[in-house]
mmCIF file of C-alpha atoms in Angstrom:
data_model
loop_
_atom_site.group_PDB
_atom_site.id
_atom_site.type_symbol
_atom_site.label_atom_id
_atom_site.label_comp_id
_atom_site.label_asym_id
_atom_site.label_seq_id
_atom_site.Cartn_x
_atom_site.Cartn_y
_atom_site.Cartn_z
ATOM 1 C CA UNK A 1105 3.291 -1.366 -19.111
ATOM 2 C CA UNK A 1106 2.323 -1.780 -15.633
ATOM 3 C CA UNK A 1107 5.111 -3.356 -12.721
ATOM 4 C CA UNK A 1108 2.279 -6.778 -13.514
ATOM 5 C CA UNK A 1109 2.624 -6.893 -16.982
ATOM 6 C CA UNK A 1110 6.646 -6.716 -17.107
ATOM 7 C CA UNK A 1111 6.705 -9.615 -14.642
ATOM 8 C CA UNK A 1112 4.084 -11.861 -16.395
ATOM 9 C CA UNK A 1113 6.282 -10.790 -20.270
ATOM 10 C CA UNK A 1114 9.289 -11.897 -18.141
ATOM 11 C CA UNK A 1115 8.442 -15.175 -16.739
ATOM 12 C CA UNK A 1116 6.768 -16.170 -20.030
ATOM 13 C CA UNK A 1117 4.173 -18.543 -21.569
ATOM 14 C CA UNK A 1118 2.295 -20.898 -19.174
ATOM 15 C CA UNK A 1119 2.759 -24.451 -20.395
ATOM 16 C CA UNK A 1120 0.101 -26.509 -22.200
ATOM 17 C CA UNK A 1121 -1.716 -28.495 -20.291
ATOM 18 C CA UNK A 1122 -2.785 -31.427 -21.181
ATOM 19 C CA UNK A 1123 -6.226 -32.301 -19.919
ATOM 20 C CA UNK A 1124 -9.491 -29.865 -20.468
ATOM 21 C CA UNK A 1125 -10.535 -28.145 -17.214
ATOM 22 C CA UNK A 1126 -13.864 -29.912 -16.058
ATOM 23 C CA UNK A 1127 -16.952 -27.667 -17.071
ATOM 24 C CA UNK A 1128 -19.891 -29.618 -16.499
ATOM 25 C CA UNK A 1129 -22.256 -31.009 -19.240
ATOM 26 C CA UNK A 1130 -25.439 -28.940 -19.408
ATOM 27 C CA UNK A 1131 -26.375 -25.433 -19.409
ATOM 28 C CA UNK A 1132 -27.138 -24.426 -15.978
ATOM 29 C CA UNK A 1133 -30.426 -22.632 -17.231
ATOM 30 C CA UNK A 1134 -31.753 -24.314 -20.515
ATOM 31 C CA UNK A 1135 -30.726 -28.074 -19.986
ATOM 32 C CA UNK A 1136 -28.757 -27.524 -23.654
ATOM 33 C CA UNK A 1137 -25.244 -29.502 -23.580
ATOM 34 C CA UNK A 1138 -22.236 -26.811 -23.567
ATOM 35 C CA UNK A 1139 -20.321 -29.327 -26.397
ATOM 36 C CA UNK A 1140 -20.273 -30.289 -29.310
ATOM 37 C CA UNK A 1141 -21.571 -31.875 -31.504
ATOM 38 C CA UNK A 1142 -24.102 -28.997 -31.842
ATOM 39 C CA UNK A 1143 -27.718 -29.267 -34.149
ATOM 40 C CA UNK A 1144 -27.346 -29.163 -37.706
ATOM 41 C CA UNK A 1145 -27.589 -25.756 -39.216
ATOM 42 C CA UNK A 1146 -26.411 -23.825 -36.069
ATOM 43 C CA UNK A 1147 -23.164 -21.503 -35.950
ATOM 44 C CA UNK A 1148 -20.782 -20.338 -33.648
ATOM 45 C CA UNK A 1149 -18.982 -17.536 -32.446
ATOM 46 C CA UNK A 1150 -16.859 -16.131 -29.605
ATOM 47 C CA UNK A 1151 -17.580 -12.936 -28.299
ATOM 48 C CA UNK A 1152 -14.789 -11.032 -25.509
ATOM 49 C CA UNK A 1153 -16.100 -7.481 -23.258
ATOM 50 C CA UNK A 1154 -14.849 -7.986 -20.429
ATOM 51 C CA UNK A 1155 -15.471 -10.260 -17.455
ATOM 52 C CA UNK A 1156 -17.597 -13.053 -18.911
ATOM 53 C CA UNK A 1157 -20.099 -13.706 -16.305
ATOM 54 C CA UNK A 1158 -22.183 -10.405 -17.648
ATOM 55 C CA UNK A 1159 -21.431 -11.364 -21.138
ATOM 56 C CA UNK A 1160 -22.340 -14.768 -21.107
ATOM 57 C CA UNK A 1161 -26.164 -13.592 -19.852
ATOM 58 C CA UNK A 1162 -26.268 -10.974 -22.345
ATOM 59 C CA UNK A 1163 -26.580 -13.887 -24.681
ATOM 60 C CA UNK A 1164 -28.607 -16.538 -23.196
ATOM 61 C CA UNK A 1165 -30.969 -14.095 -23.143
ATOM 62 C CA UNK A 1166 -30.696 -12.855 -26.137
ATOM 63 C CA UNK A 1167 -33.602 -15.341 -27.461
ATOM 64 C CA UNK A 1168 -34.590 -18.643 -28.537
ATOM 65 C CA UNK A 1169 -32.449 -18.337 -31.407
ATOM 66 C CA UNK A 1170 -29.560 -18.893 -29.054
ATOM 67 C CA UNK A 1171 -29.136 -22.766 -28.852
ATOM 68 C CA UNK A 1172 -26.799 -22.466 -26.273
ATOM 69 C CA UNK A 1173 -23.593 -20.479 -24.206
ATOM 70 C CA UNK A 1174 -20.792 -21.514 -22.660
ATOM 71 C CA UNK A 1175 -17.665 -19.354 -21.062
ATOM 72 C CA UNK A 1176 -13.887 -19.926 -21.659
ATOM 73 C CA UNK A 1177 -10.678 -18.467 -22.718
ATOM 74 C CA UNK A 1178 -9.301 -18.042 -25.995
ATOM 75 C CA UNK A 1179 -6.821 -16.255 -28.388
ATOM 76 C CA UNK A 1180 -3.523 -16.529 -26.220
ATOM 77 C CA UNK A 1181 -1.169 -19.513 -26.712
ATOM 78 C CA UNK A 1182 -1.571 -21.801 -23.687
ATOM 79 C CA UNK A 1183 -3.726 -25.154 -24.060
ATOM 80 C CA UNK A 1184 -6.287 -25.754 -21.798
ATOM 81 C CA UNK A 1185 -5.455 -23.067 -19.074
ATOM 82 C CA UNK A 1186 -7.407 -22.552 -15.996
ATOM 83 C CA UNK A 1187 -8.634 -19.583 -15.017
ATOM 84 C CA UNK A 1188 -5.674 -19.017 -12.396
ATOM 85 C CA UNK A 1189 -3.173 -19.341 -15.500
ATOM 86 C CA UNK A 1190 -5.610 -16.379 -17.269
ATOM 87 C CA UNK A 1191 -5.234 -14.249 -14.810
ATOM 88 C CA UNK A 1192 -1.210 -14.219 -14.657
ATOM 89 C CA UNK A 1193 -1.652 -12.958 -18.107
ATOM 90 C CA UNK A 1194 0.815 -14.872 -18.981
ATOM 91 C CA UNK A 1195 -1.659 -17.307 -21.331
ATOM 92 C CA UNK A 1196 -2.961 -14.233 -23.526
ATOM 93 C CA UNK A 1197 -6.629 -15.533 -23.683
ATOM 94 C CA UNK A 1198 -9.293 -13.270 -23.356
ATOM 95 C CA UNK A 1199 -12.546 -14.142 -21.550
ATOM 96 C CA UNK A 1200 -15.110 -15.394 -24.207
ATOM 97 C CA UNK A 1201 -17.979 -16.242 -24.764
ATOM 98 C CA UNK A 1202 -19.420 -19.079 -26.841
ATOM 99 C CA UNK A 1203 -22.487 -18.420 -28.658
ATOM 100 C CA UNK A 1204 -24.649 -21.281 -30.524
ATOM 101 C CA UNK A 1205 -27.107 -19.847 -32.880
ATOM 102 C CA UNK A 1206 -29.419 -20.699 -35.208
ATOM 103 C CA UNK A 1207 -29.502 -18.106 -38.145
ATOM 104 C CA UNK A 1208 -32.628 -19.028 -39.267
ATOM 105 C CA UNK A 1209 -33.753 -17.698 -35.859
ATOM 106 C CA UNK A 1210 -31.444 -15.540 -34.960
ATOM 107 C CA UNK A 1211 -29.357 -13.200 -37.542
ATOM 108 C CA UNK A 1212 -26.100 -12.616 -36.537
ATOM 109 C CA UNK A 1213 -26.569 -8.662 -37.006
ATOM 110 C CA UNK A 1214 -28.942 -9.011 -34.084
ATOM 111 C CA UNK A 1215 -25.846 -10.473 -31.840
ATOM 112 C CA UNK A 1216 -23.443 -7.780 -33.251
ATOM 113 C CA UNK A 1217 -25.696 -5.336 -31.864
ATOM 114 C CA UNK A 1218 -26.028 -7.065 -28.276
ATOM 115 C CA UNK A 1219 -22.143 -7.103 -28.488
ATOM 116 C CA UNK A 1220 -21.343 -3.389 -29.293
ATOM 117 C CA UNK A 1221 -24.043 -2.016 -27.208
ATOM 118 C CA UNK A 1222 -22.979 -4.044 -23.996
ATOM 119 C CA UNK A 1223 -19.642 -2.877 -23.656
ATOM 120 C CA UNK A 1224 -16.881 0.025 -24.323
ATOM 121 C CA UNK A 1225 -15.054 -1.243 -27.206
ATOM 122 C CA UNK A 1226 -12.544 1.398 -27.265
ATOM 123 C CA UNK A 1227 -11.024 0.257 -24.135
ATOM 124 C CA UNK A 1228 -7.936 -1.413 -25.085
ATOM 125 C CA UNK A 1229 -7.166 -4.059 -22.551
ATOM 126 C CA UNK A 1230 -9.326 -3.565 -20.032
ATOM 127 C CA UNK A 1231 -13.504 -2.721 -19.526
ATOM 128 C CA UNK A 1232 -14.152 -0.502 -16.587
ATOM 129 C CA UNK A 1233 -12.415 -1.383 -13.828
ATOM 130 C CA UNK A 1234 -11.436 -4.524 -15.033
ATOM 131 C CA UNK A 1235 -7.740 -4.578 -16.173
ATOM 132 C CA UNK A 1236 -5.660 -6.916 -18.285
ATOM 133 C CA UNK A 1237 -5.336 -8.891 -21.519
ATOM 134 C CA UNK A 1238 -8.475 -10.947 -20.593
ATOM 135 C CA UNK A 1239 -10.103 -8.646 -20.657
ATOM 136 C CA UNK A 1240 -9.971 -7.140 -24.268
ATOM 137 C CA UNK A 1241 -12.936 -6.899 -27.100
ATOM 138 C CA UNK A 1242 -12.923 -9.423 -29.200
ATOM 139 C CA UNK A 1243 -14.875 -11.049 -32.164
ATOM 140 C CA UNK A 1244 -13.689 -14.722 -33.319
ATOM 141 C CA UNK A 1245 -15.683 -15.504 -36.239
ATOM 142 C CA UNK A 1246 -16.332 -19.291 -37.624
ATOM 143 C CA UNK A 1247 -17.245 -18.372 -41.292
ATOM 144 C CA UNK A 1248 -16.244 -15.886 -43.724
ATOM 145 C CA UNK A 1249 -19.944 -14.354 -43.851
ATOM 146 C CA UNK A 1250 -19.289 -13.822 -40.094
ATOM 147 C CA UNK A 1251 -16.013 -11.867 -40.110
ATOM 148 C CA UNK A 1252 -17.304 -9.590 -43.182
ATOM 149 C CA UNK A 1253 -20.239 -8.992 -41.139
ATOM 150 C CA UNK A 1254 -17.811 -8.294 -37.802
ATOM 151 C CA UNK A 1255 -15.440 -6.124 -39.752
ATOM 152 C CA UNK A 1256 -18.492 -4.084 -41.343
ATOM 153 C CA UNK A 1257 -20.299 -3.761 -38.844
ATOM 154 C CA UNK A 1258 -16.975 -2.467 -36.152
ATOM 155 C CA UNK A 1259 -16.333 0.394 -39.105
ATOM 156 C CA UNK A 1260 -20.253 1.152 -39.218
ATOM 157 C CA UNK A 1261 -20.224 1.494 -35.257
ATOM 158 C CA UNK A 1262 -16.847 3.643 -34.929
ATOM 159 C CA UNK A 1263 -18.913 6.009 -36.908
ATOM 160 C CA UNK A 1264 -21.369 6.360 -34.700
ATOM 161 C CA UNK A 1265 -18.972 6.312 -31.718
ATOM 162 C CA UNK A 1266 -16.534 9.282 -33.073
ATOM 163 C CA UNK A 1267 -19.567 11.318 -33.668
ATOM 164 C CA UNK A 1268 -20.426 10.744 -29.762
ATOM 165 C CA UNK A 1269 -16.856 11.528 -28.618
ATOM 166 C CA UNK A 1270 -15.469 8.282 -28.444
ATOM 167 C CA UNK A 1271 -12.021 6.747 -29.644
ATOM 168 C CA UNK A 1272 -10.795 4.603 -31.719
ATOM 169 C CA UNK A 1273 -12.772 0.386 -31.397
ATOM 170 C CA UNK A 1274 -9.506 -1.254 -29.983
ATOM 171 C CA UNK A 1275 -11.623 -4.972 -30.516
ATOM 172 C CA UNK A 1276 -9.775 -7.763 -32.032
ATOM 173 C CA UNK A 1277 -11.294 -9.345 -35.342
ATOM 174 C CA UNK A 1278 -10.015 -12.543 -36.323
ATOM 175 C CA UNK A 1279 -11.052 -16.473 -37.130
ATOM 176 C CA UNK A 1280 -11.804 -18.217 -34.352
ATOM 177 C CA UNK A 1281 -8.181 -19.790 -32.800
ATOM 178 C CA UNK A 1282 -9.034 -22.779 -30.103
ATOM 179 C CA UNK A 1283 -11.513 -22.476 -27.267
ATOM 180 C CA UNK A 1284 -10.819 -24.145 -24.284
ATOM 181 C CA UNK A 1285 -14.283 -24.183 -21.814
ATOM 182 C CA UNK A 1286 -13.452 -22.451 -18.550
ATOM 183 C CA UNK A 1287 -14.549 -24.294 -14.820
ATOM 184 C CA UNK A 1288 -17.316 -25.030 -13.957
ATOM 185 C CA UNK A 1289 -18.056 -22.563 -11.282
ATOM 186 C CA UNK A 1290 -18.246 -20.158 -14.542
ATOM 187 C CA UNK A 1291 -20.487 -21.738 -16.415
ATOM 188 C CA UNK A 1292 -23.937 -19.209 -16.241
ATOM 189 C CA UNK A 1293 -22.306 -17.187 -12.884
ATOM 190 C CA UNK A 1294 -25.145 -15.310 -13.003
ATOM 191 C CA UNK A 1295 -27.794 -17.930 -12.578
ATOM 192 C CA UNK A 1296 -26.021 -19.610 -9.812
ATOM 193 C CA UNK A 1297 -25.295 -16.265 -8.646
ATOM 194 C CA UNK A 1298 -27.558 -13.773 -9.107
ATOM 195 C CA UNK A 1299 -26.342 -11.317 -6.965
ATOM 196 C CA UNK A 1300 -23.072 -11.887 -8.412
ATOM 197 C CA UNK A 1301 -20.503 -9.082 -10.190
ATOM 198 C CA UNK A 1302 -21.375 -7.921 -13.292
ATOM 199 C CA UNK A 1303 -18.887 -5.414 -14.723
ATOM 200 C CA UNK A 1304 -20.295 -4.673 -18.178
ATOM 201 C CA UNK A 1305 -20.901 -1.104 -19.001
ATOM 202 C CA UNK A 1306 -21.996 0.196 -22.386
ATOM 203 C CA UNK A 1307 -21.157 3.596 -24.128
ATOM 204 C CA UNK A 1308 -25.007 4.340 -24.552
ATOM 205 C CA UNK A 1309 -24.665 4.725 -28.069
ATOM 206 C CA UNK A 1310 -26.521 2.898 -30.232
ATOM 207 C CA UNK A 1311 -25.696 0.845 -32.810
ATOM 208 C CA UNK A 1312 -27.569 0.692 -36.413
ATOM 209 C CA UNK A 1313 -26.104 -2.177 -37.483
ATOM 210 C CA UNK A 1314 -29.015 -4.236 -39.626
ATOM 211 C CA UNK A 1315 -31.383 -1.240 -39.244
ATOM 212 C CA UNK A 1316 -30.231 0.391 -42.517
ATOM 213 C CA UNK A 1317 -29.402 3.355 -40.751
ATOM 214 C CA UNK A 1318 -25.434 5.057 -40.603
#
């Protein structure tokens, strides 16, 4: 435990806040709204590897299947924190991203495999040089069909990984707990700034999940 984290476990929880960060109203690149309520038929899911200005463009381009993204925090225990409260670590979110899909379009499998191959999921709390508990792998599933598909496809993938020299996939797999929408300013990063940081890093290794092969 780093000099950081003893002070943050210390000092304890951030409080709640009571009123939702502002976050804007439309995707900065498509025009979609970033809330609810979404089309009928789509799902959702929340995605953490690291710093989520990458992530989130990983996904919004991931096809038309994609209805729409959004970035926030979520899986720690403070409501509606900022991103100045995040970084404390005293909240315990991760960095997320929100991903609205249309299965008919777009199988989940496809966005497991833009999730494993985009990042090092064996990194504990932290991706590259990126350091802390927002920054952890996650998966937050919103159906059942999801988190068997997660969990199946993170055991399928740590095969592949140990034969390549890797550890053990540290990523979180759980139901989806709240997600509060981070500022605005976050919302697509990348589009506003495309010369902006971008601290994803895969392992190289690919991942057969949905291709039958293991």
């Amino acid at each position: 435990m780093s000099i950081f984290d003893d002070l943050a476990r210390r000092l304890g929880p951030i409080p709640d806040r009571e009123t939702p960060v502002p976050h804007g109203a439309r995707h900065f690149v498509t025009g979609a709204p970033l809330d609810p309520p979404f089309p009928a038929g789509t799902e959702r899911v929340l995605f953490g590897m690291g710093c989520f200005w990458g992530a989130e463009r990983k996904f919004w381009q991931a096809g038309e299947g994609v209805y729409v993204t959004a970035v926030g925090y979520a899986g720690g225990t403070t409501k509606n924190a900022t991103y100045d409260d995040v970084c404390t670590g005293r909240t315990g979110h991760a960095e997320v991203v929100l991903v609205v899909y249309d299965p008919a379009r777009m199988s989940f499998d496809s966005l497991l495999r833009i999730f494993w191959e985009s990042h090092n999921p064996t990194q504990g709390m932290r991706q590259g040089n990126d350091v802390g508990t927002q920054y952890r792998s996650v998966i937050y599933t919103s159906t059942p069909a999801q988190l068997a598909a997660a969990q199946a496809s993170k055991a399928l993938y740590q095969q592949v990984l140990t034969r390549a020299g890797y550890g053990p996939i540290t990523t979180e797999i759980m139901p989806a707990p709240p997600f509060y929408y981070a500022e605005t300013y976050h919302q697509q990063y990348l589009a506003k700034n495309p010369d902006g940081y971008c601290g994803l890093g895969g392992t190289g290794v690919s991942c057969p999940v949905g291709t039958g092969a293991g």
